[in-house]
CSV table of N, CA and C in Angstrom, one decimal:
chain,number,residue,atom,x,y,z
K,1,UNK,N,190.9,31.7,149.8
K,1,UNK,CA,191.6,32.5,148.8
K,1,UNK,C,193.0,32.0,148.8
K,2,UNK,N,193.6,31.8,147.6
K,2,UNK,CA,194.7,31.3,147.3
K,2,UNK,C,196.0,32.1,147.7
K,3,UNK,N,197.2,32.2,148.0
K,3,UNK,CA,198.2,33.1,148.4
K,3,UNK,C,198.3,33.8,147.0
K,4,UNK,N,198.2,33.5,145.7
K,4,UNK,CA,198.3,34.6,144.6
K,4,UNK,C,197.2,35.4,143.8
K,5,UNK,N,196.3,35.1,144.4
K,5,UNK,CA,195.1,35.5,144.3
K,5,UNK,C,195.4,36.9,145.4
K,6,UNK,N,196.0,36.6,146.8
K,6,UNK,CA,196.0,37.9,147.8
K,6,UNK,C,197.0,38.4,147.1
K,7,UNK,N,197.9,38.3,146.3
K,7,UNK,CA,199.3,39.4,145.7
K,7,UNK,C,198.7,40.0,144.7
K,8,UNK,N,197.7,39.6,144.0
K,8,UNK,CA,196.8,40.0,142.9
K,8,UNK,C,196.1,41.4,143.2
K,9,UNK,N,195.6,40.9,144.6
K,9,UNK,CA,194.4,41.7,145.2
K,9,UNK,C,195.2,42.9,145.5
K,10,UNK,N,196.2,42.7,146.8
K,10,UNK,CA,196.7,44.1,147.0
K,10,UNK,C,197.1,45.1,146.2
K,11,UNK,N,197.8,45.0,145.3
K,11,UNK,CA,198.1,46.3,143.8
K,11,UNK,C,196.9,47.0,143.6
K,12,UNK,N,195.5,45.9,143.4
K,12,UNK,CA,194.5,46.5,143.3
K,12,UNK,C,194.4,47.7,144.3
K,13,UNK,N,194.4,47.0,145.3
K,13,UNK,CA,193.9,47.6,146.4
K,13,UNK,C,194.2,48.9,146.9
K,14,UNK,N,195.6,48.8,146.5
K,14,UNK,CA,196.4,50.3,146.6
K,14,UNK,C,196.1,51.4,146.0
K,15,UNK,N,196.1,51.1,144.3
K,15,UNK,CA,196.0,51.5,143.5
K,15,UNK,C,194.9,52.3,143.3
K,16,UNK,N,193.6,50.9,144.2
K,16,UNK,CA,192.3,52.3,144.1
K,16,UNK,C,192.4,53.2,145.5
K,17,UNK,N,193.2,53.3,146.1
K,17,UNK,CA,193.5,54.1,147.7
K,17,UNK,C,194.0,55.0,147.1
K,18,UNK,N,195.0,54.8,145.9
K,18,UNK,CA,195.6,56.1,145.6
K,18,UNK,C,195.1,57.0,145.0
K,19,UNK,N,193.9,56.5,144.3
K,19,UNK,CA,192.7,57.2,143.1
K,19,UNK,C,191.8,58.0,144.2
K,20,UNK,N,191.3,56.9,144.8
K,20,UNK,CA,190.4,57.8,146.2
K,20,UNK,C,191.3,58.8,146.7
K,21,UNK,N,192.1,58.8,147.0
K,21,UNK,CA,193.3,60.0,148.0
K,21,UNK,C,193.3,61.1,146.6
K,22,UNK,N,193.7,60.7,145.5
K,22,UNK,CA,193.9,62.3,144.7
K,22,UNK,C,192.3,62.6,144.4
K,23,UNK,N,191.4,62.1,144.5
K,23,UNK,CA,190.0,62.6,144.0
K,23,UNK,C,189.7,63.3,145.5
K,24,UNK,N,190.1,62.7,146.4
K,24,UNK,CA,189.6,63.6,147.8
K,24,UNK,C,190.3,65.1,147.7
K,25,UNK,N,191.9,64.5,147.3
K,25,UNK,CA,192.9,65.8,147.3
K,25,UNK,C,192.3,67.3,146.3
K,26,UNK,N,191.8,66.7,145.2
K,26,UNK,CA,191.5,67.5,144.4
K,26,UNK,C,189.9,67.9,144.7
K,27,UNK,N,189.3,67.4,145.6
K,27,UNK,CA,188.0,68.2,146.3
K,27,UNK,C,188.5,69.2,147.0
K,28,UNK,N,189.3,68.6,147.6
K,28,UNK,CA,189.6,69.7,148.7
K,28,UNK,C,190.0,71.4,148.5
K,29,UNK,N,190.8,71.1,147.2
K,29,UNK,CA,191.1,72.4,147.0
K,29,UNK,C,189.6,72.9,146.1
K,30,UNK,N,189.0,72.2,145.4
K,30,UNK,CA,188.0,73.0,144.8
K,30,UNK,C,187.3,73.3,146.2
K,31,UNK,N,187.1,72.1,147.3
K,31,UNK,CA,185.7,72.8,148.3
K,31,UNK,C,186.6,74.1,149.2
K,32,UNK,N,187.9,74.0,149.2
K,32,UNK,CA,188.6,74.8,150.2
K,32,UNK,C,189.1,76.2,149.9
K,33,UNK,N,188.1,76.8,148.9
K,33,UNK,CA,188.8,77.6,148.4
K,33,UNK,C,188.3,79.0,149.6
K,34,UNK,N,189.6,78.9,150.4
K,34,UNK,CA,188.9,79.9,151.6
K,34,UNK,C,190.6,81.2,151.5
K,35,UNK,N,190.3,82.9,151.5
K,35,UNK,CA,191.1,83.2,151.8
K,35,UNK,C,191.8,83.7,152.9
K,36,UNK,N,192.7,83.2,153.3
K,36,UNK,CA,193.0,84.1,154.9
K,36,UNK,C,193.1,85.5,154.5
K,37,UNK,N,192.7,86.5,155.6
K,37,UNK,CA,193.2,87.8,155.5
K,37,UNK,C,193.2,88.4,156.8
K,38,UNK,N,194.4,89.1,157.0
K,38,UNK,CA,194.4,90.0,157.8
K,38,UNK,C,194.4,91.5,157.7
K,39,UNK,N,194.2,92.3,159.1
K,39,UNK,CA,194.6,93.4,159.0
K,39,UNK,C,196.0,93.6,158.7
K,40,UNK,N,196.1,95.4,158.0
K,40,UNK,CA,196.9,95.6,157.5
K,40,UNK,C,197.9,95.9,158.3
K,41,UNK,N,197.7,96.3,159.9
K,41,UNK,CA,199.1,96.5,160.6
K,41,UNK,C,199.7,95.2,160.8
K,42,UNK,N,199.4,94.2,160.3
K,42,UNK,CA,200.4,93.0,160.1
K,42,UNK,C,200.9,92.6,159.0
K,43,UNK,N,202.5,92.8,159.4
K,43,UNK,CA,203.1,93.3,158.2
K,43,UNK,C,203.5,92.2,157.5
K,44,UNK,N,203.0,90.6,157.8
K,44,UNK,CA,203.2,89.7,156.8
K,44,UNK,C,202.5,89.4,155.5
K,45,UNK,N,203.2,89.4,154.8
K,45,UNK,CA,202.3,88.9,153.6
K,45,UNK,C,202.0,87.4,153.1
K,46,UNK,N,202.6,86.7,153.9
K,46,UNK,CA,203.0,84.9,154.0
K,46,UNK,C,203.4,84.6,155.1
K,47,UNK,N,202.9,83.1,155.1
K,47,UNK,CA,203.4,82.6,156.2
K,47,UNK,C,203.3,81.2,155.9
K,48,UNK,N,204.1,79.9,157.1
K,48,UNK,CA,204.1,79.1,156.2
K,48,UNK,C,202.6,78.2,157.3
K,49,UNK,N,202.2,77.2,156.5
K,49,UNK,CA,201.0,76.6,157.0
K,49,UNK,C,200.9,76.5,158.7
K,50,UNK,N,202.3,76.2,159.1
K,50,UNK,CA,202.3,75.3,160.4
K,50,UNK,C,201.9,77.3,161.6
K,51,UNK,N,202.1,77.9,160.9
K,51,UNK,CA,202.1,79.4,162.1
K,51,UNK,C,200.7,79.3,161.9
K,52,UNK,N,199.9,79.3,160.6
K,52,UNK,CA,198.1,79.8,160.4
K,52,UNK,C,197.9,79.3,161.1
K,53,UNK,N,197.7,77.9,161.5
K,53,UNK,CA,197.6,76.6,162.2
K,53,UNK,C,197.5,76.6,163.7
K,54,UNK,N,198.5,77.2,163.4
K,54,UNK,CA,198.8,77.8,164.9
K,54,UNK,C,198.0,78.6,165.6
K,55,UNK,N,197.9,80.0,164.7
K,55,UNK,CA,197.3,80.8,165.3
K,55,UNK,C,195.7,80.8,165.4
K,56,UNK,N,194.9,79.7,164.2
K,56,UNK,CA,193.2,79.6,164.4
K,56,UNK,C,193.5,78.4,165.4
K,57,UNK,N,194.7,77.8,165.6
K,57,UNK,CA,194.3,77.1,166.6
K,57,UNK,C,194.0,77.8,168.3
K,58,UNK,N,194.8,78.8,168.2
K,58,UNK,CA,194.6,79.6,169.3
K,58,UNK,C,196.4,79.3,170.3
K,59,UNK,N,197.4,78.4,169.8
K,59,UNK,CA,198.7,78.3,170.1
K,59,UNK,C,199.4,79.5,169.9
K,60,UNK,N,199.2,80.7,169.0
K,60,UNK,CA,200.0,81.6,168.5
K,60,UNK,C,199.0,82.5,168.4
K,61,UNK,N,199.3,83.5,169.5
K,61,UNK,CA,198.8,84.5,170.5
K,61,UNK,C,199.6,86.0,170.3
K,62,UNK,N,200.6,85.9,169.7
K,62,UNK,CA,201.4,87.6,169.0
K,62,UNK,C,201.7,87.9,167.7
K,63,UNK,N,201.8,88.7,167.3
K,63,UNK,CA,202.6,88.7,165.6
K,63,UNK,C,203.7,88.8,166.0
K,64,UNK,N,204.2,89.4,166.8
K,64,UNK,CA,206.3,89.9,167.2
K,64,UNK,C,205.9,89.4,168.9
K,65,UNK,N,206.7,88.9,168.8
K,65,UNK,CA,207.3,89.2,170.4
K,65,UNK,C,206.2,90.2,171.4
K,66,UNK,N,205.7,89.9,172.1
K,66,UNK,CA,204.9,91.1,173.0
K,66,UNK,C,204.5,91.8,172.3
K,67,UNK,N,204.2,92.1,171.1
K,67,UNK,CA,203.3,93.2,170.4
K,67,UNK,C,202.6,92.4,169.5
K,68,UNK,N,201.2,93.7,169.0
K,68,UNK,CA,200.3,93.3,167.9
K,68,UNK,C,199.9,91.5,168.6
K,69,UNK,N,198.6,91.9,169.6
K,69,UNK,CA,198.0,90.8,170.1
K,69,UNK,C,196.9,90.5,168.9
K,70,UNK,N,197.2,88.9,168.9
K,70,UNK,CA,196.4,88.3,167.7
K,70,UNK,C,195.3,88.1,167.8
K,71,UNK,N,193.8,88.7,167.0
K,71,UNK,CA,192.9,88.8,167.3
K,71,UNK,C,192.2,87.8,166.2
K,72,UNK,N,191.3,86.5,166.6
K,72,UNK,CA,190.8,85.3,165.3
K,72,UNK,C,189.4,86.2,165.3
K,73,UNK,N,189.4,85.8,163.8
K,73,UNK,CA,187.5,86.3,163.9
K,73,UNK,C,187.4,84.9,163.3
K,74,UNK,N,186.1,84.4,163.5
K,74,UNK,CA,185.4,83.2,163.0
K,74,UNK,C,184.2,83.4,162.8
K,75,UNK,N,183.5,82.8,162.0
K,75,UNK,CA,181.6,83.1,161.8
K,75,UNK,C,181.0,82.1,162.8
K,76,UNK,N,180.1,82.8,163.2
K,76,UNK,CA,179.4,82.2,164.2
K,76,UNK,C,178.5,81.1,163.7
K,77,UNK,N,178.1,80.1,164.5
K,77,UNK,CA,177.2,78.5,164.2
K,77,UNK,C,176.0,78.8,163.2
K,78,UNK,N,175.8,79.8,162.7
K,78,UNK,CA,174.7,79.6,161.8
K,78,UNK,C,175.0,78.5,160.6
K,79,UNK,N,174.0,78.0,160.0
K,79,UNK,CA,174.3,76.8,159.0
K,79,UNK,C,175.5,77.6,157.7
K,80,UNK,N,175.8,78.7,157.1
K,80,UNK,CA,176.5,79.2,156.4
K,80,UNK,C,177.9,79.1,156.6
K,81,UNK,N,177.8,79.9,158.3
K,81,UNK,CA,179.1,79.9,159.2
K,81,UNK,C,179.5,78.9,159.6
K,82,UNK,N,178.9,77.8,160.0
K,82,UNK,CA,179.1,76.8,160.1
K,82,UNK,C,179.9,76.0,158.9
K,83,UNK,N,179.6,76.0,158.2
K,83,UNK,CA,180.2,75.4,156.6
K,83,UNK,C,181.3,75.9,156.7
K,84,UNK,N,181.5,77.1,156.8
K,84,UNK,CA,183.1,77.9,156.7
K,84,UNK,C,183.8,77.3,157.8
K,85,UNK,N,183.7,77.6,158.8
K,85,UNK,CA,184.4,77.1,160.0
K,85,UNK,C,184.7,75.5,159.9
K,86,UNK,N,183.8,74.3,159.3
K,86,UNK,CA,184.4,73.6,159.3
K,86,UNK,C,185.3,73.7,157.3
K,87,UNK,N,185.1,74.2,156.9
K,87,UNK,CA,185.5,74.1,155.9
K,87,UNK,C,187.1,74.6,156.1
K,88,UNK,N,187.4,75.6,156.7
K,88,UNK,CA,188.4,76.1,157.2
K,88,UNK,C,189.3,74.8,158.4
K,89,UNK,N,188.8,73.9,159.2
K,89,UNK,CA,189.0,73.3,159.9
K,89,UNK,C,189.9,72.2,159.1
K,90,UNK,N,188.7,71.9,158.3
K,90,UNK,CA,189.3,70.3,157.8
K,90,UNK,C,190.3,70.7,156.9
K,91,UNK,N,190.0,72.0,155.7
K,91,UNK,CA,190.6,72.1,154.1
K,91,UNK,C,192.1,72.9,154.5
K,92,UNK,N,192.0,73.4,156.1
K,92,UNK,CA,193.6,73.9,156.1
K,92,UNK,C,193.6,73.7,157.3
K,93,UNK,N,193.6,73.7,158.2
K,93,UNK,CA,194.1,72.7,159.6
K,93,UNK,C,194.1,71.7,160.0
K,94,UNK,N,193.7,70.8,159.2
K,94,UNK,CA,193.4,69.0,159.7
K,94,UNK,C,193.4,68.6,160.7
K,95,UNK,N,191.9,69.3,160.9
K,95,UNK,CA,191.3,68.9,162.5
K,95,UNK,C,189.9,69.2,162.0
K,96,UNK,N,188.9,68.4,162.5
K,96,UNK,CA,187.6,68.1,162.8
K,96,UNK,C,186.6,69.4,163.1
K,97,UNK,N,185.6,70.0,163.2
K,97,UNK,CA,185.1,70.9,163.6
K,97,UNK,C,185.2,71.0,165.1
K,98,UNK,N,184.4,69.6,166.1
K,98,UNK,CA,183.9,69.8,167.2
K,98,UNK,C,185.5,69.8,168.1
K,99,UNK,N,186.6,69.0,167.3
K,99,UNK,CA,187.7,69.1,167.7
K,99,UNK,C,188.3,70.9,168.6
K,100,UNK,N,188.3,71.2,167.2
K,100,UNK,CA,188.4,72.5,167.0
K,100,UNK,C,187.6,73.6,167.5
K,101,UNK,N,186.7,73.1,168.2
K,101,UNK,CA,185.3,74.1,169.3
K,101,UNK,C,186.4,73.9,170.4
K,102,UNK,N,186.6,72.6,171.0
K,102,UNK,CA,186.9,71.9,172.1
K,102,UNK,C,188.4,72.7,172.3
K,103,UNK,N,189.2,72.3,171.6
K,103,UNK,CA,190.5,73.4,171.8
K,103,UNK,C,190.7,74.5,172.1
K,104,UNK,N,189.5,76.1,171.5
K,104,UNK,CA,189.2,77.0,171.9
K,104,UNK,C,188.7,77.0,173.1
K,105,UNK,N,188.1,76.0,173.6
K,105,UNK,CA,187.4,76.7,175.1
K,105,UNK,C,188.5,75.8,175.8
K,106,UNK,N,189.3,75.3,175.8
K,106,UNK,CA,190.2,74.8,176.7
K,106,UNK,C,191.6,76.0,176.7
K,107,UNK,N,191.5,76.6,175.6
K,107,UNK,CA,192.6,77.4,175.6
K,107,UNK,C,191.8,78.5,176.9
K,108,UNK,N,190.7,78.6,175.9
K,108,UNK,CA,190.4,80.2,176.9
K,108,UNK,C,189.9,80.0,178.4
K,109,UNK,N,190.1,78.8,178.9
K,109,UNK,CA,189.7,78.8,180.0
K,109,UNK,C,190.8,78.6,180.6
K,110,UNK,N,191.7,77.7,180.2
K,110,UNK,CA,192.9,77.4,180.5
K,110,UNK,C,193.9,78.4,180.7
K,111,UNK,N,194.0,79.2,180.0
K,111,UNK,CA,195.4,80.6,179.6
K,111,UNK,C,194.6,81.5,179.8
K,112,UNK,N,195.5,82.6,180.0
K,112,UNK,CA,195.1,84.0,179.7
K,112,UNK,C,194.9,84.3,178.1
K,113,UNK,N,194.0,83.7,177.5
K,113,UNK,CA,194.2,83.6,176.1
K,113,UNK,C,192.5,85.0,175.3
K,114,UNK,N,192.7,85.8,174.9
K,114,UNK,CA,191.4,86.2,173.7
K,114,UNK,C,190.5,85.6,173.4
K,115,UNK,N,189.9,85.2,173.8
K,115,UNK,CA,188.6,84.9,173.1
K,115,UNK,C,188.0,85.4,171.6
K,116,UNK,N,188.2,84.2,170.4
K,116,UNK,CA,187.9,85.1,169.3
K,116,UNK,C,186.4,86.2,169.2
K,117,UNK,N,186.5,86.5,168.0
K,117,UNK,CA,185.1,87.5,167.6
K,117,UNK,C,184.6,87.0,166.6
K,118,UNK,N,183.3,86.2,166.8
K,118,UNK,CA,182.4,85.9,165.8
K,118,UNK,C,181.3,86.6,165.2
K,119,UNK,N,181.3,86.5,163.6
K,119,UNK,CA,180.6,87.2,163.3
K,119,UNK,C,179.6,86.4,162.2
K,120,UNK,N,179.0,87.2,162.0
K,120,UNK,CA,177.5,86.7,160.7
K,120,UNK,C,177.6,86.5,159.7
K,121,UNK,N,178.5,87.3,158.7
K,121,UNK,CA,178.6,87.3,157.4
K,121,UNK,C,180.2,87.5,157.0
K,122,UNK,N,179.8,87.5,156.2
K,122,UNK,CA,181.5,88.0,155.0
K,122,UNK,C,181.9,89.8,155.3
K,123,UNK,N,180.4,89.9,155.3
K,123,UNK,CA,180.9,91.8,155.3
K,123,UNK,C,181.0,91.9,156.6
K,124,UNK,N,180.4,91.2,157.5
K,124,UNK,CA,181.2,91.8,159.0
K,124,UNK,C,182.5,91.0,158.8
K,125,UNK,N,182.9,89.9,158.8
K,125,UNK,CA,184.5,89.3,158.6
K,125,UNK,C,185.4,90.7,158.3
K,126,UNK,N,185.0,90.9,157.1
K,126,UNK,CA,185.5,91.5,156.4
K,126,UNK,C,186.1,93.0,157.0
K,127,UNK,N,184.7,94.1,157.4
K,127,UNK,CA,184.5,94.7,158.4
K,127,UNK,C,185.7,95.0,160.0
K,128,UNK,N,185.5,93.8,160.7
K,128,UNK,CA,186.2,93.6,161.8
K,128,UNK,C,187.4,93.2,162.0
K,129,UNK,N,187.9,92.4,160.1
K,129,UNK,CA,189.6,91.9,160.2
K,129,UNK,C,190.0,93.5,160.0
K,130,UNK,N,189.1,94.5,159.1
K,130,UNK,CA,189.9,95.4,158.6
K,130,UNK,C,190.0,96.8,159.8
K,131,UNK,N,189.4,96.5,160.4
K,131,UNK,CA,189.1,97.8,161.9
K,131,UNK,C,189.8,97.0,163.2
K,132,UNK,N,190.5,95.6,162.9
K,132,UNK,CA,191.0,95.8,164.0
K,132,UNK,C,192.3,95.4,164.2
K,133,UNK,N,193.2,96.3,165.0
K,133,UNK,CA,194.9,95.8,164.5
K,133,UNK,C,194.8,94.4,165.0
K,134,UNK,N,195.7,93.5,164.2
K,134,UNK,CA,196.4,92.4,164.5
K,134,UNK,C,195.2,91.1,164.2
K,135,UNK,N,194.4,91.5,163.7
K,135,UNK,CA,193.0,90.7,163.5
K,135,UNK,C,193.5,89.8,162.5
K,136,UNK,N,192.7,88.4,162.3
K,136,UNK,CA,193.2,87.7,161.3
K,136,UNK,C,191.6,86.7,160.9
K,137,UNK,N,191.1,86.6,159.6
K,137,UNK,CA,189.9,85.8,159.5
K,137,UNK,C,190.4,85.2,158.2
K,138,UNK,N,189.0,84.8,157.3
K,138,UNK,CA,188.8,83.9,156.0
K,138,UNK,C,187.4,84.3,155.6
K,139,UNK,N,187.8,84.3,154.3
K,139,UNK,CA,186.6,84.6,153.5
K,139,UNK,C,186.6,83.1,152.5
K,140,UNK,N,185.3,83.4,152.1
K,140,UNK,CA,184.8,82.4,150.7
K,140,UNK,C,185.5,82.9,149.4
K,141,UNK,N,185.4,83.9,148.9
K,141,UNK,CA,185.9,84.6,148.1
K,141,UNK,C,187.0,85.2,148.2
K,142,UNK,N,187.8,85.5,147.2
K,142,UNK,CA,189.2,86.5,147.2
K,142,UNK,C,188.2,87.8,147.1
K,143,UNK,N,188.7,89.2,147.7
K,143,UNK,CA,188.5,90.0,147.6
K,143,UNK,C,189.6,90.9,148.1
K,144,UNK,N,189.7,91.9,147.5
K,144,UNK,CA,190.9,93.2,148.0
K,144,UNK,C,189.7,94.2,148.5
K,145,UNK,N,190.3,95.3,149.6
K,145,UNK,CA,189.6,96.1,150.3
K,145,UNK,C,190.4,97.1,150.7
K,146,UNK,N,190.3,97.8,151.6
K,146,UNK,CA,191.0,98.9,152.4
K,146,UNK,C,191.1,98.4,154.4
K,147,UNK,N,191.7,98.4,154.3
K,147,UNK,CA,192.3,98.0,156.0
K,147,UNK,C,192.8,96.6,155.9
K,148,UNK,N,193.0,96.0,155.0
K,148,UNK,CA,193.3,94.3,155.2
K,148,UNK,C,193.9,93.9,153.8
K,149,UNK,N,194.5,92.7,154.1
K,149,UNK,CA,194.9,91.9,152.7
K,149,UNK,C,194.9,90.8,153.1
K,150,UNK,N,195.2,89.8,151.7
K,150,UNK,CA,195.2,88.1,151.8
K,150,UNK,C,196.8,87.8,152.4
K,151,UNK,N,196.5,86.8,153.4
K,151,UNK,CA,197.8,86.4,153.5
K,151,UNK,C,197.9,85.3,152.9
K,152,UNK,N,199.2,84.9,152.5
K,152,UNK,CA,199.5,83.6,151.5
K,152,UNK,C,200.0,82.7,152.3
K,153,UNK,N,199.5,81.5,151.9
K,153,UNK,CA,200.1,80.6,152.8
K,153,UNK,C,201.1,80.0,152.3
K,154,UNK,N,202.8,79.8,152.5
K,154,UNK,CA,203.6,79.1,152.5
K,154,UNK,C,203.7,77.6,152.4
């Protein structure tokens, strides 16, 4: 291959990296359409990405200082739950599923850390963010309720 045949090539090259990158980008939001919500005794209504992150990572363990201990709910490994969890993994934490197993059990074995609460469906999610203070999950759907709201992400 000739040296301007390779100056040819690269533009290409880029150009379709950058087409692939916004068609991934723009899956993402259509596959990622997940809402956080917490209970209502947490009085945020935003936050910015790197705290969420934080806290399904299992790094961010209080809402204030020593109070309102953070409670993750997640759906448990059934094929449905499974979809969420990694959908939730990749479309707003950029981290892997089995990544993201591996982290939780190093936290909880490692720290004095909560062990999240896994559940079956949307209506227990839903259920358990809103009955329990300081709780924090994700739904597939937007929905409004009683005991909980969407938090926005920043």
């Amino acid at each position: 291959m000739h040296q301007t045949d390779r100056k040819n090539e690269m533009p290409n090259k880029t150009f379709l990296r950058l087409i692939v990158f916004s068609i991934l980008l723009s899956l993402s939001f259509q596959v990622g359409a997940l809402e956080i919500i917490v209970n209502d005794s947490v009085s945020h209504k935003a936050l910015p990405i790197e705290t969420v992150t934080a806290i399904f990572r299992g790094r961010k363990k209080h809402w204030k200082e020593g109070k309102n201990n953070i409670t993750v709910v997640l759906f448990k490994g059934t094929d449905k739950g499974t979809k969420l969890n990694r959908n939730l993994c990749i479309n707003l934490l950029g981290i892997g599923y089995r990544g993201f197993s591996q982290e939780w059990k190093q936290s909880i074995y490692s720290i004095a850390s909560k062990k999240p609460i896994y559940v079956d469906s949307r209506q227990e999610m839903i259920k358990i963010v809103s009955s329990t203070p300081g709780a924090i999950g994700f739904i597939d759907l937007p929905t409004e309720g009683d005991g909980y709201h969407v938090l926005q992400i920043d």
